[in-house]
mmCIF file of C-alpha atoms in Angstrom:
data_model
loop_
_atom_site.group_PDB
_atom_site.id
_atom_site.type_symbol
_atom_site.label_atom_id
_atom_site.label_comp_id
_atom_site.label_asym_id
_atom_site.label_seq_id
_atom_site.Cartn_x
_atom_site.Cartn_y
_atom_site.Cartn_z
ATOM 1 C CA MET A 1 157.380 170.052 -33.186
ATOM 2 C CA ARG A 2 159.366 172.584 -30.869
ATOM 3 C CA GLU A 3 162.779 171.641 -32.610
ATOM 4 C CA ALA A 4 160.855 171.284 -35.831
ATOM 5 C CA ILE A 5 159.952 174.465 -36.600
ATOM 6 C CA LEU A 6 163.330 175.618 -34.670
ATOM 7 C CA ARG A 7 165.427 173.691 -37.279
ATOM 8 C CA GLY A 8 163.121 174.964 -40.399
ATOM 9 C CA ASP A 9 161.726 171.404 -41.061
ATOM 10 C CA ILE A 10 158.048 172.947 -40.562
ATOM 11 C CA ALA A 11 157.949 176.608 -42.290
ATOM 12 C CA GLY A 12 157.032 179.952 -41.210
ATOM 13 C CA GLY A 13 153.512 180.771 -42.308
ATOM 14 C CA GLU A 14 152.954 176.972 -42.696
ATOM 15 C CA ARG A 15 149.301 175.852 -41.922
ATOM 16 C CA LEU A 16 149.324 173.112 -39.044
ATOM 17 C CA VAL A 17 146.538 170.456 -39.041
ATOM 18 C CA GLN A 18 146.096 168.625 -35.457
ATOM 19 C CA GLU A 19 145.047 165.548 -37.073
ATOM 20 C CA ASP A 20 148.016 165.666 -39.433
ATOM 21 C CA LEU A 21 150.884 166.725 -36.557
ATOM 22 C CA ALA A 22 149.157 163.177 -34.518
ATOM 23 C CA LYS A 23 150.424 161.391 -37.714
ATOM 24 C CA ARG A 24 153.317 162.915 -38.202
ATOM 25 C CA PHE A 25 154.847 162.254 -34.377
ATOM 26 C CA GLY A 26 152.900 159.121 -33.640
ATOM 27 C CA THR A 27 150.644 160.555 -31.138
ATOM 28 C CA SER A 28 147.378 161.237 -30.720
ATOM 29 C CA ARG A 29 145.340 164.909 -30.437
ATOM 30 C CA ILE A 30 145.820 165.590 -27.208
ATOM 31 C CA PRO A 31 149.489 166.072 -26.814
ATOM 32 C CA VAL A 32 149.759 168.166 -29.622
ATOM 33 C CA ARG A 33 146.690 170.576 -28.947
ATOM 34 C CA ASP A 34 148.503 171.271 -25.778
ATOM 35 C CA ALA A 35 151.931 171.666 -27.268
ATOM 36 C CA LEU A 36 150.185 174.139 -29.892
ATOM 37 C CA ARG A 37 149.156 175.921 -27.011
ATOM 38 C CA ARG A 38 152.981 175.966 -25.160
ATOM 39 C CA LEU A 39 153.956 177.169 -28.962
ATOM 40 C CA GLU A 40 151.427 179.999 -29.243
ATOM 41 C CA ALA A 41 152.458 180.732 -25.558
ATOM 42 C CA ASP A 42 156.035 181.329 -27.098
ATOM 43 C CA GLY A 43 155.148 183.093 -29.788
ATOM 44 C CA LEU A 44 155.522 180.271 -32.580
ATOM 45 C CA VAL A 45 152.400 179.564 -33.192
ATOM 46 C CA GLU A 46 149.455 181.918 -34.315
ATOM 47 C CA THR A 47 145.637 180.455 -33.490
ATOM 48 C CA GLU A 48 143.154 181.196 -36.279
ATOM 49 C CA GLY A 49 140.409 179.649 -34.444
ATOM 50 C CA ARG A 50 138.611 176.891 -33.968
ATOM 51 C CA GLY A 51 141.373 173.930 -33.413
ATOM 52 C CA ALA A 52 143.380 175.497 -36.803
ATOM 53 C CA TYR A 53 146.969 177.007 -36.297
ATOM 54 C CA ARG A 54 149.840 178.722 -38.910
ATOM 55 C CA VAL A 55 153.727 178.858 -37.703
ATOM 56 C CA SER A 56 154.437 182.498 -36.516
ATOM 57 C CA SER A 57 156.282 184.132 -39.340
ATOM 58 C CA PHE A 58 158.978 186.943 -38.264
ATOM 59 C CA GLY A 59 160.250 190.195 -39.825
ATOM 60 C CA VAL A 60 162.725 192.434 -40.392
ATOM 61 C CA ASP A 61 161.946 194.780 -37.592
ATOM 62 C CA ASP A 62 161.343 191.258 -35.069
ATOM 63 C CA VAL A 63 164.407 190.498 -36.101
ATOM 64 C CA LYS A 64 165.856 193.949 -35.344
ATOM 65 C CA GLU A 65 164.189 193.619 -31.638
ATOM 66 C CA ILE A 66 164.755 190.625 -30.517
ATOM 67 C CA TYR A 67 168.896 190.659 -31.271
ATOM 68 C CA ALA A 68 168.772 194.051 -29.240
ATOM 69 C CA LEU A 69 167.041 192.238 -26.402
ATOM 70 C CA ARG A 70 169.941 189.608 -26.840
ATOM 71 C CA GLU A 71 172.606 191.855 -26.813
ATOM 72 C CA LEU A 72 171.288 193.967 -24.054
ATOM 73 C CA LEU A 73 170.825 190.793 -21.826
ATOM 74 C CA GLU A 74 173.453 188.546 -22.906
ATOM 75 C CA GLY A 75 176.108 190.726 -22.212
ATOM 76 C CA HIS A 76 174.876 190.681 -18.645
ATOM 77 C CA MET A 77 174.294 187.370 -18.679
ATOM 78 C CA VAL A 78 178.367 186.942 -19.478
ATOM 79 C CA ALA A 79 179.717 189.666 -17.212
ATOM 80 C CA GLN A 80 177.747 187.978 -13.876
ATOM 81 C CA ALA A 81 179.332 184.788 -15.264
ATOM 82 C CA CYS A 82 182.774 185.490 -15.310
ATOM 83 C CA PRO A 83 183.928 185.371 -11.538
ATOM 84 C CA GLN A 84 181.826 182.040 -11.336
ATOM 85 C CA LEU A 85 183.446 180.110 -14.125
ATOM 86 C CA GLY A 86 186.084 177.578 -12.798
ATOM 87 C CA ASP A 87 188.910 175.611 -14.453
ATOM 88 C CA GLU A 88 186.205 172.805 -14.640
ATOM 89 C CA GLU A 89 183.692 175.086 -16.722
ATOM 90 C CA LEU A 90 186.609 176.932 -18.996
ATOM 91 C CA ASP A 91 188.023 173.742 -20.077
ATOM 92 C CA GLU A 92 184.303 172.417 -20.475
ATOM 93 C CA LEU A 93 183.765 175.669 -22.852
ATOM 94 C CA GLU A 94 186.686 175.203 -24.762
ATOM 95 C CA GLN A 95 186.398 171.783 -25.006
ATOM 96 C CA LEU A 96 183.098 172.809 -26.177
ATOM 97 C CA GLN A 97 184.474 175.356 -29.190
ATOM 98 C CA GLN A 98 187.247 172.792 -29.951
ATOM 99 C CA ASP A 99 184.398 170.589 -31.095
ATOM 100 C CA MET A 100 182.693 173.252 -33.094
ATOM 101 C CA ASP A 101 185.525 173.998 -34.494
ATOM 102 C CA GLN A 102 186.160 170.843 -35.746
ATOM 103 C CA ALA A 103 182.030 170.452 -37.372
ATOM 104 C CA ALA A 104 182.992 174.173 -39.094
ATOM 105 C CA ASP A 105 185.861 171.874 -40.707
ATOM 106 C CA ASP A 106 184.100 169.409 -41.560
ATOM 107 C CA GLY A 107 181.462 171.518 -42.522
ATOM 108 C CA ASP A 108 178.795 170.164 -40.075
ATOM 109 C CA SER A 109 176.305 172.559 -39.537
ATOM 110 C CA ALA A 110 173.265 171.091 -37.555
ATOM 111 C CA ALA A 111 176.220 169.453 -34.490
ATOM 112 C CA TYR A 112 177.583 172.815 -34.877
ATOM 113 C CA VAL A 113 174.270 174.515 -33.655
ATOM 114 C CA ALA A 114 173.972 172.154 -31.158
ATOM 115 C CA LEU A 115 176.975 172.583 -29.993
ATOM 116 C CA ASN A 116 176.677 176.306 -29.650
ATOM 117 C CA GLN A 117 173.426 175.772 -27.746
ATOM 118 C CA ARG A 118 175.379 174.188 -25.145
ATOM 119 C CA PHE A 119 178.529 176.671 -25.369
ATOM 120 C CA HIS A 120 175.925 179.877 -24.119
ATOM 121 C CA ARG A 121 174.058 177.271 -21.874
ATOM 122 C CA VAL A 122 176.993 176.584 -20.030
ATOM 123 C CA LEU A 123 177.827 180.236 -20.263
ATOM 124 C CA TYR A 124 174.293 181.509 -19.424
ATOM 125 C CA ASP A 125 173.458 178.455 -15.965
ATOM 126 C CA ALA A 126 176.746 180.307 -14.333
ATOM 127 C CA ALA A 127 175.786 184.003 -14.415
ATOM 128 C CA ASN A 128 172.827 181.956 -11.760
ATOM 129 C CA GLN A 129 170.589 184.487 -13.232
ATOM 130 C CA PRO A 130 167.144 182.312 -13.664
ATOM 131 C CA ARG A 131 165.072 185.151 -14.468
ATOM 132 C CA THR A 132 167.101 186.340 -16.999
ATOM 133 C CA GLN A 133 168.020 183.466 -18.342
ATOM 134 C CA LYS A 134 164.483 182.282 -18.668
ATOM 135 C CA ILE A 135 163.807 185.713 -21.002
ATOM 136 C CA VAL A 136 166.991 185.227 -22.933
ATOM 137 C CA LEU A 137 165.556 181.501 -23.948
ATOM 138 C CA THR A 138 162.206 183.071 -24.605
ATOM 139 C CA LEU A 139 163.686 184.965 -27.026
ATOM 140 C CA TRP A 140 165.895 182.348 -28.093
ATOM 141 C CA GLN A 141 162.534 180.303 -29.704
ATOM 142 C CA GLY A 142 160.835 183.311 -30.618
ATOM 143 C CA VAL A 143 163.709 183.558 -33.547
ATOM 144 C CA PRO A 144 165.622 180.846 -33.590
ATOM 145 C CA PRO A 145 168.860 182.200 -32.709
ATOM 146 C CA LEU A 146 171.239 179.527 -35.070
ATOM 147 C CA THR A 147 169.976 177.166 -37.627
ATOM 148 C CA PRO A 148 171.580 174.827 -39.659
ATOM 149 C CA ILE A 149 171.203 177.162 -42.931
ATOM 150 C CA THR A 150 171.824 180.426 -41.347
ATOM 151 C CA ILE A 151 175.246 179.208 -39.786
ATOM 152 C CA GLU A 152 176.353 177.262 -42.642
ATOM 153 C CA ASN A 153 178.332 180.368 -44.236
ATOM 154 C CA ARG A 154 179.458 181.605 -40.669
ATOM 155 C CA MET A 155 180.590 178.845 -38.852
ATOM 156 C CA ALA A 156 183.975 180.313 -38.860
ATOM 157 C CA GLU A 157 183.475 183.657 -38.130
ATOM 158 C CA SER A 158 181.539 182.067 -35.230
ATOM 159 C CA SER A 159 183.836 180.177 -33.972
ATOM 160 C CA GLN A 160 186.272 183.045 -34.037
ATOM 161 C CA GLU A 161 184.029 185.474 -31.826
ATOM 162 C CA HIS A 162 183.317 182.177 -29.218
ATOM 163 C CA TRP A 163 187.230 182.163 -29.078
ATOM 164 C CA ALA A 164 187.072 185.872 -28.234
ATOM 165 C CA ILE A 165 184.680 185.413 -25.470
ATOM 166 C CA VAL A 166 186.977 182.440 -23.652
ATOM 167 C CA ARG A 167 190.242 184.589 -23.838
ATOM 168 C CA ALA A 168 187.959 186.690 -21.766
ATOM 169 C CA LEU A 169 186.852 184.592 -19.823
ATOM 170 C CA ARG A 170 189.923 183.281 -18.909
ATOM 171 C CA ALA A 171 191.670 186.577 -18.326
ATOM 172 C CA GLY A 172 188.617 187.384 -15.753
ATOM 173 C CA ASP A 173 188.043 190.334 -17.763
ATOM 174 C CA ALA A 174 184.016 190.289 -17.178
ATOM 175 C CA ALA A 175 183.325 193.717 -18.840
ATOM 176 C CA ALA A 176 185.559 192.864 -22.317
ATOM 177 C CA ALA A 177 183.658 189.405 -22.187
ATOM 178 C CA ALA A 178 180.430 191.232 -22.227
ATOM 179 C CA GLU A 179 181.811 192.854 -25.194
ATOM 180 C CA ALA A 180 182.806 189.795 -27.014
ATOM 181 C CA MET A 181 178.704 188.383 -26.637
ATOM 182 C CA ARG A 182 177.285 191.753 -27.595
ATOM 183 C CA ARG A 183 179.833 191.529 -31.008
ATOM 184 C CA HIS A 184 178.477 187.899 -31.536
ATOM 185 C CA ILE A 185 174.992 188.074 -31.094
ATOM 186 C CA ALA A 186 175.111 191.100 -33.310
ATOM 187 C CA ALA A 187 176.980 189.343 -36.182
ATOM 188 C CA ALA A 188 174.583 186.580 -35.486
ATOM 189 C CA GLY A 189 171.954 189.097 -35.694
ATOM 190 C CA GLU A 190 173.390 190.614 -39.062
ATOM 191 C CA GLY A 191 174.006 187.026 -40.529
ATOM 192 C CA LEU A 192 170.139 186.768 -39.654
ATOM 193 C CA LEU A 193 168.622 189.389 -41.639
ATOM 194 C CA ALA A 194 171.528 188.955 -44.474
ATOM 195 C CA HIS A 195 169.608 185.281 -44.313
ATOM 196 C CA VAL A 196 166.302 186.980 -44.839
ATOM 197 C CA SER A 197 166.839 189.083 -47.326
ATOM 198 C CA SER A 198 168.649 186.493 -49.590
ATOM 199 C CA GLY A 199 165.075 184.788 -49.877
ATOM 200 C CA GLY A 200 165.608 182.542 -46.915
ATOM 201 C CA ALA A 201 162.197 181.262 -45.536
ATOM 202 C CA GLY A 202 160.134 181.657 -42.465
ATOM 203 C CA LEU A 203 160.678 185.606 -42.558
ATOM 204 C CA ARG A 204 158.179 188.078 -44.053
#
């Protein structure tokens, strides 16, 4: 259910009926109810009382706030990760980015999104900042950081930003890597805002 919301398969503002969700996901009402409570705690759904929920909608101010926090925290995490990354991790980042380049060439935005998440997780796992990482992942859940819809027009740009991060990490320049990450997050936020302005679903 979480993935369906983050992918946009379940739109912002959509009313969620437990019986319908149980049928859709092939389960009983109890796990659906528990999942909805967890999603509410993460801010992805809102309760309407008497067991009814609605998918949260986000506005421009919400996007700006969340991406400002992401710039700050993810830039910090990359700086912390830089001295911890060995050749194996750097090779993995480069391979992931090469795969993203191929996904961009193929116009496969769904594959790009999955690879992008792995790219960022490799970096943040290396940072060994579990509390900060938990906050970042919560921010990712609050407003989807990347979906096939919002990334389809900026895959090439995103890849260029990733390569700037990788080059700085290869050089051992933590400050440059952090700045490259902040620029990347800022550009992603601007892309999402442009999607909202063009009438993208799920945001008010």
